[in-house]
XYZ file of N, CA and C in Angstrom:
567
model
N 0.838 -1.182 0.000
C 0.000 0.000 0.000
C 0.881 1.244 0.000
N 0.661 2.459 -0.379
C 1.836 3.813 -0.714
C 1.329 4.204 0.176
N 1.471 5.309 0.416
C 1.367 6.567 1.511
C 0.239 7.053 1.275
N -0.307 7.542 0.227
C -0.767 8.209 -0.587
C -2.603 7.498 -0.026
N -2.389 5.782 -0.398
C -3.592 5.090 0.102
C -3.839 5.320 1.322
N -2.727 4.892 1.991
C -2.722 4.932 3.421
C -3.342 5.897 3.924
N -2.798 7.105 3.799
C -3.280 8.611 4.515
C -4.992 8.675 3.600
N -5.169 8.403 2.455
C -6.713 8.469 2.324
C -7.826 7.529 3.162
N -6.889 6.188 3.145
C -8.015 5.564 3.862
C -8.167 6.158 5.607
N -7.050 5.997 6.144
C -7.123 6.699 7.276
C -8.078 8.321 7.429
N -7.939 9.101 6.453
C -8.411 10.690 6.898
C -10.388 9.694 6.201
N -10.599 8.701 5.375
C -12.164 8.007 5.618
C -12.375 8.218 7.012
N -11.881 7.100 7.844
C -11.724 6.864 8.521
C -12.324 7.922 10.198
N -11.409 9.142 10.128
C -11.868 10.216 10.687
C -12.247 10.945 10.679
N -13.102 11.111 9.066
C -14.016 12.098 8.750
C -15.365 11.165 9.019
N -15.227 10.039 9.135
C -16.666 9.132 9.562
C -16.478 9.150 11.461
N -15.720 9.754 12.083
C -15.980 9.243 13.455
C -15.354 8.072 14.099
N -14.378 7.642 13.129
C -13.680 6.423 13.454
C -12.359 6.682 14.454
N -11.478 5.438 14.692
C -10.260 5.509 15.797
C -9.668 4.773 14.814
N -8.243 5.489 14.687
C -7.247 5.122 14.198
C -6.044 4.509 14.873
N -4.765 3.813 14.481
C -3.684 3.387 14.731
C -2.732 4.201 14.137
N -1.936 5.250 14.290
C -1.042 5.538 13.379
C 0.659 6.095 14.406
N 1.700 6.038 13.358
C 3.220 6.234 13.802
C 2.733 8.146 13.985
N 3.692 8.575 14.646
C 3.804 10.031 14.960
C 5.101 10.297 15.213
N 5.350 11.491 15.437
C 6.684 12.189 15.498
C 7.651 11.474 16.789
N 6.002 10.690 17.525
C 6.862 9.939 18.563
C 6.998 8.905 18.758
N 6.177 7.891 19.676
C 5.683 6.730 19.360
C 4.089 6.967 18.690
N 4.075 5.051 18.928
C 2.866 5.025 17.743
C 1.207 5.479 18.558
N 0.372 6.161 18.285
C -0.154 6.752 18.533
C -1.939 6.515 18.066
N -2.936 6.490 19.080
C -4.536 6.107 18.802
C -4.950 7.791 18.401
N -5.685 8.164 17.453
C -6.092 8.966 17.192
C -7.250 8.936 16.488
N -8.072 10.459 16.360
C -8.987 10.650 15.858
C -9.187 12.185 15.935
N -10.758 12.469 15.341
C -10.880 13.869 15.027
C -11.001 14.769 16.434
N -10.246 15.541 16.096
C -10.115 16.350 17.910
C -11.485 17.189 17.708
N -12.416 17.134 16.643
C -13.291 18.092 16.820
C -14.887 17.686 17.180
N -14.710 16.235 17.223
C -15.612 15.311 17.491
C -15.869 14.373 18.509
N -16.272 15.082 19.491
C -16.606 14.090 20.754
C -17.245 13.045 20.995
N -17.847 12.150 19.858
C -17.918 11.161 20.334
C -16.754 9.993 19.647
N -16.426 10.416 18.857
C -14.792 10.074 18.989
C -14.185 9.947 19.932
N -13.989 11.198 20.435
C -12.532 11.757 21.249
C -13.269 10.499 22.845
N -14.680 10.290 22.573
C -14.917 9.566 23.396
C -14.443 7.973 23.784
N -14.787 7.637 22.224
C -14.354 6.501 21.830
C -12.841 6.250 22.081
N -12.132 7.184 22.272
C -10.546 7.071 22.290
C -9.844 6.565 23.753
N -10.964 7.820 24.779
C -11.182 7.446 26.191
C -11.541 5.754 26.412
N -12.391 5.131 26.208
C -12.987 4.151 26.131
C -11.961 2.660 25.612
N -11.183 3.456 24.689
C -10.397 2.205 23.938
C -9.215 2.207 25.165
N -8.425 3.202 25.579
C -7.470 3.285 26.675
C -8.181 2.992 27.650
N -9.361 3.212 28.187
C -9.401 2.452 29.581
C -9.288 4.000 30.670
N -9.366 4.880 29.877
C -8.328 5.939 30.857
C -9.831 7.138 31.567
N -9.569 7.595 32.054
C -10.621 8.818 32.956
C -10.549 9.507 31.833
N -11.584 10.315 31.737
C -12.050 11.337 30.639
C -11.104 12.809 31.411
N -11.070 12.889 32.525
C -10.576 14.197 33.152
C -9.113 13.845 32.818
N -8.186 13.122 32.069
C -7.128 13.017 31.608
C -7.183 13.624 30.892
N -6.291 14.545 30.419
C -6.266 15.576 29.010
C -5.573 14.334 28.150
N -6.085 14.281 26.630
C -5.220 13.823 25.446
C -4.707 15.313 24.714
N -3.712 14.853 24.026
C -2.791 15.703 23.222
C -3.316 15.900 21.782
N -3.455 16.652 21.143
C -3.544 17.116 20.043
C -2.586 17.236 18.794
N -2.439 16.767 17.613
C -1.664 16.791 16.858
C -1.896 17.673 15.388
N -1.085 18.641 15.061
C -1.606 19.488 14.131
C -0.239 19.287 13.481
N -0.450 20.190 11.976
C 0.923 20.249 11.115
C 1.873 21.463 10.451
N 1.054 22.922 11.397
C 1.215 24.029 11.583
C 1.092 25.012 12.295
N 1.474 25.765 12.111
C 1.738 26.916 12.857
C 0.094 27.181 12.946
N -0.290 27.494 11.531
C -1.634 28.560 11.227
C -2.883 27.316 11.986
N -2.487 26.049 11.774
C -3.685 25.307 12.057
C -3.226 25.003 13.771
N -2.351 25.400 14.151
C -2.439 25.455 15.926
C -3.322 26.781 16.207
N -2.980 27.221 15.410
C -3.738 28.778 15.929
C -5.124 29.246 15.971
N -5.486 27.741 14.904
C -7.202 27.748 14.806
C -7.913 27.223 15.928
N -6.666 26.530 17.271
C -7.573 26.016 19.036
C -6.905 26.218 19.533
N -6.532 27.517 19.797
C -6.057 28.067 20.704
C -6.343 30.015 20.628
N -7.127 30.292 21.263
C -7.337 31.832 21.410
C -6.164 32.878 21.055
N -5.314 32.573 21.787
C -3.741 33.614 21.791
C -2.548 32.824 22.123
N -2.109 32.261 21.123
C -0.737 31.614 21.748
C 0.396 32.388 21.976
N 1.196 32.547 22.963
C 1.589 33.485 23.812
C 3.180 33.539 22.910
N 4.079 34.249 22.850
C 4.990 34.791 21.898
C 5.909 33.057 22.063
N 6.437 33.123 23.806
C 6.854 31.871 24.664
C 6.996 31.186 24.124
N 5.646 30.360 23.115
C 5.020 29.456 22.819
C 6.243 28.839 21.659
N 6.060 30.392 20.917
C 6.435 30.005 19.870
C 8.011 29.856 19.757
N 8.663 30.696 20.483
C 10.176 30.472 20.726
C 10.450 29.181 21.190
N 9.633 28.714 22.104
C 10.124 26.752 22.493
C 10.196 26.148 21.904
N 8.746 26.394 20.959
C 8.446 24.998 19.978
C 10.084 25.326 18.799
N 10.106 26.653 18.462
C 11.069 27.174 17.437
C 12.706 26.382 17.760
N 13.157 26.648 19.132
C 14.520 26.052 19.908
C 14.606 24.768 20.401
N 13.271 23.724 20.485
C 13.264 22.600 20.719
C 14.078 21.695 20.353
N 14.619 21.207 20.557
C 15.569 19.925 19.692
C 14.668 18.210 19.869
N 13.811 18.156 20.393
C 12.490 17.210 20.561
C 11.166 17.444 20.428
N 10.675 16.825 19.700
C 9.262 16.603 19.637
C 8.591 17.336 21.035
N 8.444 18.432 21.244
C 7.482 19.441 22.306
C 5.807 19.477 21.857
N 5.307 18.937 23.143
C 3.935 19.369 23.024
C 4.287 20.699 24.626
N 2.882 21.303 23.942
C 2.606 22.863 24.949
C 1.185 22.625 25.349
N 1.138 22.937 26.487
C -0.090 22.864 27.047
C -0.500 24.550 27.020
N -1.367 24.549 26.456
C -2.079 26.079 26.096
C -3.313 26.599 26.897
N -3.753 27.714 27.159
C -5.014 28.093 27.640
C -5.931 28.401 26.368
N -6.946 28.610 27.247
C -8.078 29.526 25.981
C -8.443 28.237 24.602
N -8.692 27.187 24.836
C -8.553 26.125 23.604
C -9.983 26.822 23.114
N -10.437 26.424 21.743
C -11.320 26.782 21.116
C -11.593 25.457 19.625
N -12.980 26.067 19.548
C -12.707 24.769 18.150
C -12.311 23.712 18.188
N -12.799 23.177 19.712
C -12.448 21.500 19.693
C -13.080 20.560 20.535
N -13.711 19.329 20.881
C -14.330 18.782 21.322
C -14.372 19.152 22.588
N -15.398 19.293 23.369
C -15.640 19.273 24.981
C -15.089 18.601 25.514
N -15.205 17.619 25.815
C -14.725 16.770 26.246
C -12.976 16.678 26.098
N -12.660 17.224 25.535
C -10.845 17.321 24.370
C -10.082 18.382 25.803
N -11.136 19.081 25.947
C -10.816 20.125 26.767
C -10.443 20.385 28.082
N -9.610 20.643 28.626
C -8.987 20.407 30.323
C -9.754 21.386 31.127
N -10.643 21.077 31.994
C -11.470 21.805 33.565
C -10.808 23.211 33.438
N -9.683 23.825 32.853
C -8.919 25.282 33.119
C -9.252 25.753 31.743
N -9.637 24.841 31.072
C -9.634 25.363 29.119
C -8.639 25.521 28.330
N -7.670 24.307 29.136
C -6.232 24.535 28.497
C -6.369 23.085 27.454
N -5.403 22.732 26.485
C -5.538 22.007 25.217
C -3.598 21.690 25.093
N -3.424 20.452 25.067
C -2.130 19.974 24.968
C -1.963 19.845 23.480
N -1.306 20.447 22.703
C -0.937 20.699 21.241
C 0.655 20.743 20.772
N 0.751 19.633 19.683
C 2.032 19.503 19.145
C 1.923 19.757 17.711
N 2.894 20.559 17.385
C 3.002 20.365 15.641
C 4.228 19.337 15.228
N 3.820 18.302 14.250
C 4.500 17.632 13.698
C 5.287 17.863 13.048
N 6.438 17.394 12.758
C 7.218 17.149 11.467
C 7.378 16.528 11.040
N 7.577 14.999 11.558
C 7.669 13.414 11.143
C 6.787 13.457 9.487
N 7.296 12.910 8.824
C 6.684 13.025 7.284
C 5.558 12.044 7.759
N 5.233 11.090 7.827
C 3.591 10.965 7.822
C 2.776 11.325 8.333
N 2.933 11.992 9.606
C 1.753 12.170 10.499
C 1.565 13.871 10.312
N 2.593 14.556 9.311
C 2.324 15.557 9.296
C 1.723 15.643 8.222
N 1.826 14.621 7.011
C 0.815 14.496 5.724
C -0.830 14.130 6.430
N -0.483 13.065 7.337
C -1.688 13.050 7.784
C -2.810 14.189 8.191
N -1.927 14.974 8.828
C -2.969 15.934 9.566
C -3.356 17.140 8.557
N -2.567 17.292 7.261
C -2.285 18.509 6.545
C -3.810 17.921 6.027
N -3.703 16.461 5.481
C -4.668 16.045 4.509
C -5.881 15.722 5.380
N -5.842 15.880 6.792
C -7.132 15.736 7.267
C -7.954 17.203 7.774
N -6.890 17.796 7.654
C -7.345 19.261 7.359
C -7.976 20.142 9.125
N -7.688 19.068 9.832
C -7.882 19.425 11.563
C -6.890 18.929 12.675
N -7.775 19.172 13.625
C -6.588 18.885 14.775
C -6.409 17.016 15.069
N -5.787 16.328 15.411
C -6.075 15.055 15.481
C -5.156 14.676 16.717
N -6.116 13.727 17.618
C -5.969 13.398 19.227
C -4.786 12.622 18.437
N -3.917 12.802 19.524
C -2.843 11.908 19.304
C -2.182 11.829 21.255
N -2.756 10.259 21.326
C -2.612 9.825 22.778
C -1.861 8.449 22.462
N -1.366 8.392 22.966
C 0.321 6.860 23.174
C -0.887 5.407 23.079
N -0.608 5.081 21.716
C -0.895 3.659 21.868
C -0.797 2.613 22.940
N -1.678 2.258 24.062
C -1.891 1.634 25.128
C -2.685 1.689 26.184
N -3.136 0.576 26.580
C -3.997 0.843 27.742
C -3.665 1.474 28.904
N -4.385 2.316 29.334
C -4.239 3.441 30.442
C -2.700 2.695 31.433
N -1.643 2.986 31.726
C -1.349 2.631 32.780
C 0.250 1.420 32.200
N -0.300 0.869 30.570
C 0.750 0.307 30.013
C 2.044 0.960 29.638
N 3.246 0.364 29.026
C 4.130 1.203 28.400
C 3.157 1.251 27.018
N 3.861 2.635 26.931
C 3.606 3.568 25.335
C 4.015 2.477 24.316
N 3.490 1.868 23.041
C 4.354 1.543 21.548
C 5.263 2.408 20.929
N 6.288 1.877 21.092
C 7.220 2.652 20.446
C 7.232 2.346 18.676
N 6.939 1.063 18.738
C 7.033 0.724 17.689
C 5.326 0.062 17.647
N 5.448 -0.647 15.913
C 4.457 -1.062 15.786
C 3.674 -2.744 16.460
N 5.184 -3.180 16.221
C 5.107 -4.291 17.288
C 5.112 -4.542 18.435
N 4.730 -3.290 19.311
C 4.549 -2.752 20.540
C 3.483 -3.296 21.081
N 2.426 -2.874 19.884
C 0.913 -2.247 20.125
C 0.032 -3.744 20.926
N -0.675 -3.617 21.393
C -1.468 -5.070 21.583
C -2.633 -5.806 20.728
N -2.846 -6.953 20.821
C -3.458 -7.244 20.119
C -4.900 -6.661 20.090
N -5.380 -6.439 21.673
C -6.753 -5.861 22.350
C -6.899 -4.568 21.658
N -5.683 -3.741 21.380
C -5.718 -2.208 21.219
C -6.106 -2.448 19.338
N -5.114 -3.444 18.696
C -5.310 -3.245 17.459
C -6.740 -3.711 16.827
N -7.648 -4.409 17.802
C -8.489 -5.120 17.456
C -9.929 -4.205 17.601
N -9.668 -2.566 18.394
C -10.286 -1.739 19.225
C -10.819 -0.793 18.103
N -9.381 -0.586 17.287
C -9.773 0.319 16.426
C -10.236 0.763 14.990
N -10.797 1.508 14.591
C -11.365 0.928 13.546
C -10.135 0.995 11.963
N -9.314 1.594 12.102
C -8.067 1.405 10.970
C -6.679 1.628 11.499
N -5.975 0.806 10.986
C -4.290 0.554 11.728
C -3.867 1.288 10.304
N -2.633 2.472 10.454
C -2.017 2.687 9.423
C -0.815 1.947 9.029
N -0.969 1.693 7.815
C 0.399 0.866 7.479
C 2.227 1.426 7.907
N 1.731 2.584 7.641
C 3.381 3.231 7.726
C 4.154 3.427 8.621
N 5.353 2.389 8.434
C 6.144 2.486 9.501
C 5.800 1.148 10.174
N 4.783 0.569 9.841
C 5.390 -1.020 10.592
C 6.101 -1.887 10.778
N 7.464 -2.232 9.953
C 8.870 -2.352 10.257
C 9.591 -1.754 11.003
N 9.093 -0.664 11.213
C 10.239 -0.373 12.117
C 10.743 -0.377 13.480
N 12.093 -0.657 13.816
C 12.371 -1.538 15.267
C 13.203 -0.500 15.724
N 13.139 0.748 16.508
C 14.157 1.708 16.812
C 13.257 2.201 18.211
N 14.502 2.795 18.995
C 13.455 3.862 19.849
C 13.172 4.953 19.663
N 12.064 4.998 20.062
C 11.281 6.022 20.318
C 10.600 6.756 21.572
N 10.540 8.342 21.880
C 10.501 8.500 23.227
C 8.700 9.059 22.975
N 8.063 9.725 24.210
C 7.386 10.473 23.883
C 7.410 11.928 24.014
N 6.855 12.642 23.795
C 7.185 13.923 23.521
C 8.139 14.805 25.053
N 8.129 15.713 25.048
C 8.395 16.677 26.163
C 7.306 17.229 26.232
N 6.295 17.466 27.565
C 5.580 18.904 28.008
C 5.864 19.798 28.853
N 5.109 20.992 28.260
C 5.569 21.929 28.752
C 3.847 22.944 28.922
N 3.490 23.154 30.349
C 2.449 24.216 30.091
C 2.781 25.321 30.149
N 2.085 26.743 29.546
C 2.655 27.719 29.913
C 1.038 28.496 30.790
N 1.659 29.372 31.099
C 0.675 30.150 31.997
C 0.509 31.922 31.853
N -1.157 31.783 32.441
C -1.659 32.923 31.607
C -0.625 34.375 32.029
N 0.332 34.126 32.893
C 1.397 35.107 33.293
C 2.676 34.683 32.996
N 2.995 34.018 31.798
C 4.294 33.650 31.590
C 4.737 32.715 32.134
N 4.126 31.876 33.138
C 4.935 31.004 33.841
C 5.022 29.447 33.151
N 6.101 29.127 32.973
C 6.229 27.652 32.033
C 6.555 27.007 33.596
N 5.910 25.698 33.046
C 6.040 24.676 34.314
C 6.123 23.396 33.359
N 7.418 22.849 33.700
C 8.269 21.292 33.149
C 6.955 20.064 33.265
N 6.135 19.478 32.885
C 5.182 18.271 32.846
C 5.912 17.227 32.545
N 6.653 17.138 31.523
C 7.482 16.010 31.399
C 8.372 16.296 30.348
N 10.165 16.179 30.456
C 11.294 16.479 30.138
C 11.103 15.680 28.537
């Protein structure tokens, strides 16, 4: 299958409300449409995990972070800019995205990609897309594809092909929230 299939059948997939399997900038990653809550429900449900857990968000720009999030703060953009790792930012003011997607403060955990598929992915799905660590609440993350479990792959409704050979590590991101007064606070290195 090319890329090309792949990323169409997958963006079917989450323009119908479905849960996906796909590789990301980090490890391999359950996703779906961040703008659709009974999705973003379904995602809760497949992990096993509390809904008052924030999931992370995956976008493939600058301009399309900026479409859920009110004011991203100058900060924001200098981290993500000096990062040398895959950085997600925990933001205030989220907008334009499932209720449920949304953290009790109205803050929204958001990464922009670079990894070549998952950033074709999101360009060609044209929104924000949950991107939470392949595994049941409480398991290790898939790093790889042969990570994943059989329960998880059997959960969702399309596994992406790309990148299933591959045997390397992989970490998960760094967070970082920032605050409505400048204050950045370390979530995870």
């Amino acid at each position: 299958m090319t890329q090309e299939e792949d990323i169409r059948n997958a963006v079917k997939v989450l323009n119908e409300g479905g849960v996906i399997l796909y590789p990301t900038d980090t490890v391999w990653g359950i996703g779906c449409d961040a703008t659709n809550a009974d999705a973003v429900a379904k995602v809760y449900k497949i992990k096993q995990r509390d809904d008052s857990k924030a999931l992370i968000c995956l976008v493939d720009s600058d301009a399309r972070l900026q479409r859920y999030v009110r004011n991203v703060p100058t900060v924001a953009w200098d981290l993500l800019d000096l990062a040398t790792k895959p950085t997600t930012v925990i933001l205030e003011g989220a907008v334009n995205l499932a209720p449920n997607l949304i953290a009790e403060d109205g803050s929204i955990a958001m990464r922009i990609t670079k990894e070549e598929f998952s950033k074709e992915l999101c360009y060609r799905f044209q929104k924000a897309l949950v991107s939470t660590s392949a595994n049941i609440s409480g398991q290790p993350a898939a790093q790889n594809y042969k990570d994943i479990s059989q329960e998880l792959l059997d959960s969702v409704d399309y596994v992406c092909w790309a990148r299933r050979n591959e045997h390397k590590p992989h970490t998960p991101s760094s967070i970082i929230k920032l605050g409505q007064n400048g204050e950045v606070s370390i979530i995870r290195a």
